[in-house]
mmCIF file of C-alpha atoms in Angstrom:
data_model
loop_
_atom_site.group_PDB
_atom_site.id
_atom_site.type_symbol
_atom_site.label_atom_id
_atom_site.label_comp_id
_atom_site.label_asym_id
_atom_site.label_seq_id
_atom_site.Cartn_x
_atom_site.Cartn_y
_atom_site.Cartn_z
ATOM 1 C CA UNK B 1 5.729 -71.488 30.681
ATOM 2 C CA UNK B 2 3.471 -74.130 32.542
ATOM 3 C CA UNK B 3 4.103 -72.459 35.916
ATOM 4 C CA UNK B 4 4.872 -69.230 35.280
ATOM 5 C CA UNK B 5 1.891 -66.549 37.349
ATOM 6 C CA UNK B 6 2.150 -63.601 34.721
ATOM 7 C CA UNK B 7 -0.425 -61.874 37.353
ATOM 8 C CA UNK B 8 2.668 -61.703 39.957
ATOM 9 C CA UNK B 9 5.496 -60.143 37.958
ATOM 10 C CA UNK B 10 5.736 -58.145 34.641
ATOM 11 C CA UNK B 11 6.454 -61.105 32.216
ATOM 12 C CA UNK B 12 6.791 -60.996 28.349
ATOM 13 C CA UNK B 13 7.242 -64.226 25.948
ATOM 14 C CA UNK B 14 9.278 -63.936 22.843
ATOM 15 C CA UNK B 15 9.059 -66.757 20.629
ATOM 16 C CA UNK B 16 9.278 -68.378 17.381
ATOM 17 C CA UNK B 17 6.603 -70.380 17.261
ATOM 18 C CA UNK B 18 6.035 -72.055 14.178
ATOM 19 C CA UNK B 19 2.215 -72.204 14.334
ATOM 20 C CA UNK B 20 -0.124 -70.536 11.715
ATOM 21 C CA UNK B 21 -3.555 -69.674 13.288
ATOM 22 C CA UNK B 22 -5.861 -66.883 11.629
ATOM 23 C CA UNK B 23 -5.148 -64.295 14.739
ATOM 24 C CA UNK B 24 -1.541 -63.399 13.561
ATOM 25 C CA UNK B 25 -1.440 -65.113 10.133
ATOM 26 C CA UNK B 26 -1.426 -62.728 7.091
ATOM 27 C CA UNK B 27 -4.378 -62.058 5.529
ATOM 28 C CA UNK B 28 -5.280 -64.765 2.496
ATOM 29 C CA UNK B 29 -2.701 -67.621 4.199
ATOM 30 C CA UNK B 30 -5.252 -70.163 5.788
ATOM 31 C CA UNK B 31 -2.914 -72.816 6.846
ATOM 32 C CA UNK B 32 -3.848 -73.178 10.881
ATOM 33 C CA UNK B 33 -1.814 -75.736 13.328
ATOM 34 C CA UNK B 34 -4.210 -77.063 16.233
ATOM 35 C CA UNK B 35 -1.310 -76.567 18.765
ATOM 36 C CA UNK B 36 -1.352 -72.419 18.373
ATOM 37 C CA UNK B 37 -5.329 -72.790 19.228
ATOM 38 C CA UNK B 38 -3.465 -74.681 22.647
ATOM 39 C CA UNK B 39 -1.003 -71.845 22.945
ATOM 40 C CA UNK B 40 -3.592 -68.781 22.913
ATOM 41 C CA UNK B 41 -5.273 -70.474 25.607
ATOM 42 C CA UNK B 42 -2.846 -71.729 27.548
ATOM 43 C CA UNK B 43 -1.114 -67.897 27.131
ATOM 44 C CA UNK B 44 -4.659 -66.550 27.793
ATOM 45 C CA UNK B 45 -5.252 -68.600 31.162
ATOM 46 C CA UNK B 46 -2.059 -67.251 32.470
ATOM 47 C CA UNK B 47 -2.964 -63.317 31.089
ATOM 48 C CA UNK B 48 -1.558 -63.071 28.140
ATOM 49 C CA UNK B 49 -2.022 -61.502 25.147
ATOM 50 C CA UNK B 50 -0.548 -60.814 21.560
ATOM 51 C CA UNK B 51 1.446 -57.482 21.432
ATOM 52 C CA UNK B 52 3.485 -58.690 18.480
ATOM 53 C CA UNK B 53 1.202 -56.883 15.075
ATOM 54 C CA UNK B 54 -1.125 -58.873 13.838
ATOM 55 C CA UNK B 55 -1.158 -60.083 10.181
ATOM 56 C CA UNK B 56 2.162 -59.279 9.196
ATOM 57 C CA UNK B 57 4.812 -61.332 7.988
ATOM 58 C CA UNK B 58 8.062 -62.568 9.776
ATOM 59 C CA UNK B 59 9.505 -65.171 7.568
ATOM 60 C CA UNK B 60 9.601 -65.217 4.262
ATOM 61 C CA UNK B 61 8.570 -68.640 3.261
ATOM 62 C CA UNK B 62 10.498 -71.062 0.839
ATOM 63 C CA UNK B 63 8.396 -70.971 -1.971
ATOM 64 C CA UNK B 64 8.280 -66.854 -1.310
ATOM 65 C CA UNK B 65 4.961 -67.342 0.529
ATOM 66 C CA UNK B 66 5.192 -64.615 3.623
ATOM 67 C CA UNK B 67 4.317 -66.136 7.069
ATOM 68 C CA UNK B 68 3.633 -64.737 10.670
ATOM 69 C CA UNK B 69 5.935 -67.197 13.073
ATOM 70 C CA UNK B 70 7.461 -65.129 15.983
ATOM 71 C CA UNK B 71 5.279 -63.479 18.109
ATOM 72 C CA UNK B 72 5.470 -61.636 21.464
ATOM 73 C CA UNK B 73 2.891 -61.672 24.130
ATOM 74 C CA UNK B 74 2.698 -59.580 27.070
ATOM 75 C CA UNK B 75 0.822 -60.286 30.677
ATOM 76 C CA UNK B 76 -1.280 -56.966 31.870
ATOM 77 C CA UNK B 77 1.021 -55.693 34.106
ATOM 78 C CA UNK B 78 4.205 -55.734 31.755
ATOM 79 C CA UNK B 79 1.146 -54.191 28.877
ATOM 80 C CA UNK B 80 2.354 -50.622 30.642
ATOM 81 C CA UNK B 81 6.267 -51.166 29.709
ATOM 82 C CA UNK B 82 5.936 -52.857 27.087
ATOM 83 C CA UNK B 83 3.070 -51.804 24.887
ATOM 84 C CA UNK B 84 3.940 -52.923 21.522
ATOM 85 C CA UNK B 85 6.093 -54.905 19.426
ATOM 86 C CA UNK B 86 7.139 -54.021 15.813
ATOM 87 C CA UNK B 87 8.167 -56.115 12.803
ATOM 88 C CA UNK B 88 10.962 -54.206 11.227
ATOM 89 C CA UNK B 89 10.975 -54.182 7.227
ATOM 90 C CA UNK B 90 14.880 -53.803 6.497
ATOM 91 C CA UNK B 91 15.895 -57.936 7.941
ATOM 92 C CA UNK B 92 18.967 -57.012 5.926
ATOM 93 C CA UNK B 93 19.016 -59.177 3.638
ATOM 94 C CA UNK B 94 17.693 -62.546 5.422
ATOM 95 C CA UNK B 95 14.454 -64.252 4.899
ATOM 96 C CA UNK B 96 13.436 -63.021 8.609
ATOM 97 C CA UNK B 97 11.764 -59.780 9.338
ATOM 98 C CA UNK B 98 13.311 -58.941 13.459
ATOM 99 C CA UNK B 99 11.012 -57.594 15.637
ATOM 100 C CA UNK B 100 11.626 -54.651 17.706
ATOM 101 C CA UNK B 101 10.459 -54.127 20.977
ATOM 102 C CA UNK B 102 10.242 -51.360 23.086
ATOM 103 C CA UNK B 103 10.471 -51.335 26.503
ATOM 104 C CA UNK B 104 9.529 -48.115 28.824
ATOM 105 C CA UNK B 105 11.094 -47.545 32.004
ATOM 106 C CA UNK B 106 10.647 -44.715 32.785
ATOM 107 C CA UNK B 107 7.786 -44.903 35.870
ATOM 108 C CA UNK B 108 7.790 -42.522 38.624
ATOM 109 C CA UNK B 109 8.775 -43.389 42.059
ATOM 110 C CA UNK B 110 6.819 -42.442 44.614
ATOM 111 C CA UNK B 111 7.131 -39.913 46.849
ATOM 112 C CA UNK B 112 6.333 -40.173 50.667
ATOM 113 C CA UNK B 113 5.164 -37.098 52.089
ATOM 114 C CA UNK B 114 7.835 -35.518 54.576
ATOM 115 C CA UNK B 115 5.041 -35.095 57.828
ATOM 116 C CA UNK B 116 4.803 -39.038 56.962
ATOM 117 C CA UNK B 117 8.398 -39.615 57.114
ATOM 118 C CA UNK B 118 8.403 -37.482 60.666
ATOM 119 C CA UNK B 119 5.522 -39.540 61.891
ATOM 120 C CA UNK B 120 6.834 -43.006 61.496
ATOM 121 C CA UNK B 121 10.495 -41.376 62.866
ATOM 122 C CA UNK B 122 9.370 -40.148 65.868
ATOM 123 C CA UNK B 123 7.433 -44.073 66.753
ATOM 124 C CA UNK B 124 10.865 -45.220 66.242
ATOM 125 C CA UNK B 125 13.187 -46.795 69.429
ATOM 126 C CA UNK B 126 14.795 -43.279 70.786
ATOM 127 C CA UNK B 127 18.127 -45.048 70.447
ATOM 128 C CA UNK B 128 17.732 -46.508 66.925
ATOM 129 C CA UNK B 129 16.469 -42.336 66.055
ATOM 130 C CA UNK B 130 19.160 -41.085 67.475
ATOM 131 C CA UNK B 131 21.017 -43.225 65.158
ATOM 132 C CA UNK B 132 19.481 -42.632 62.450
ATOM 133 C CA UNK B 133 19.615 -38.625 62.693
ATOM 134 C CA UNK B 134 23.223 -38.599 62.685
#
């Protein structure tokens, strides 16, 4: 994660963290670890931010105390493909809640207009057109 440039490439991070800080916790659980105050800046420096819902439980706890532990943070660019993440109620049966993520890709390519296409054809070597036109 150290060396990872999330401005370069659409990244995502999918993880079960373990950490408890007040940003995803739920609501009345006030148990905070110092490291997840390290991991939203560390995630922050690199342009990330939390796309997993905030406040609501993934894990069950042992004593039946719900927790927030797996969380999913997206850099800006990959924000367009991959705007949200979901905790899903139905964890069939287990004491984790999955979460779904949805990924878009469905972007349009674009398209180079045809005179441009001409253009840069006719600058070409009249042997490598020739070529080309065949």
């Amino acid at each position: 994660m150290a060396t990872n440039r999330s401005d370069l490439t659409n990244s995502f991070i999918m993880m079960d963290s373990n950490l408890h800080h007040p940003l995803w916790n739920p609501t009345k659980y006030y148990h905070t670890h110092t490291q997840a105050q390290t991991l939203i800046k560390s995630r922050g420096k690199k342009g990330f931010h939390l796309i997993s819902p905030k406040h609501t439980p993934t894990l069950l706890g042992p004593v039946g105390k719900p927790t927030t532990i797996y969380l999913t943070w997206a850099n800006h660019t990959t924000s367009n493909i991959f705007p949200v993440a979901q905790v899903q109620l139905n964890n069939h049966s287990s004491d984790h809640h999955p979460i779904l993520t949805r990924i878009t890709l469905s972007h349009s390519v674009p398209r180079i207009p045809e005179k441009h296409l001409l253009m840069h054809l006719n600058n070409l070597d009249p042997t490598l057109r020739l070529k080309l036109q065949q």
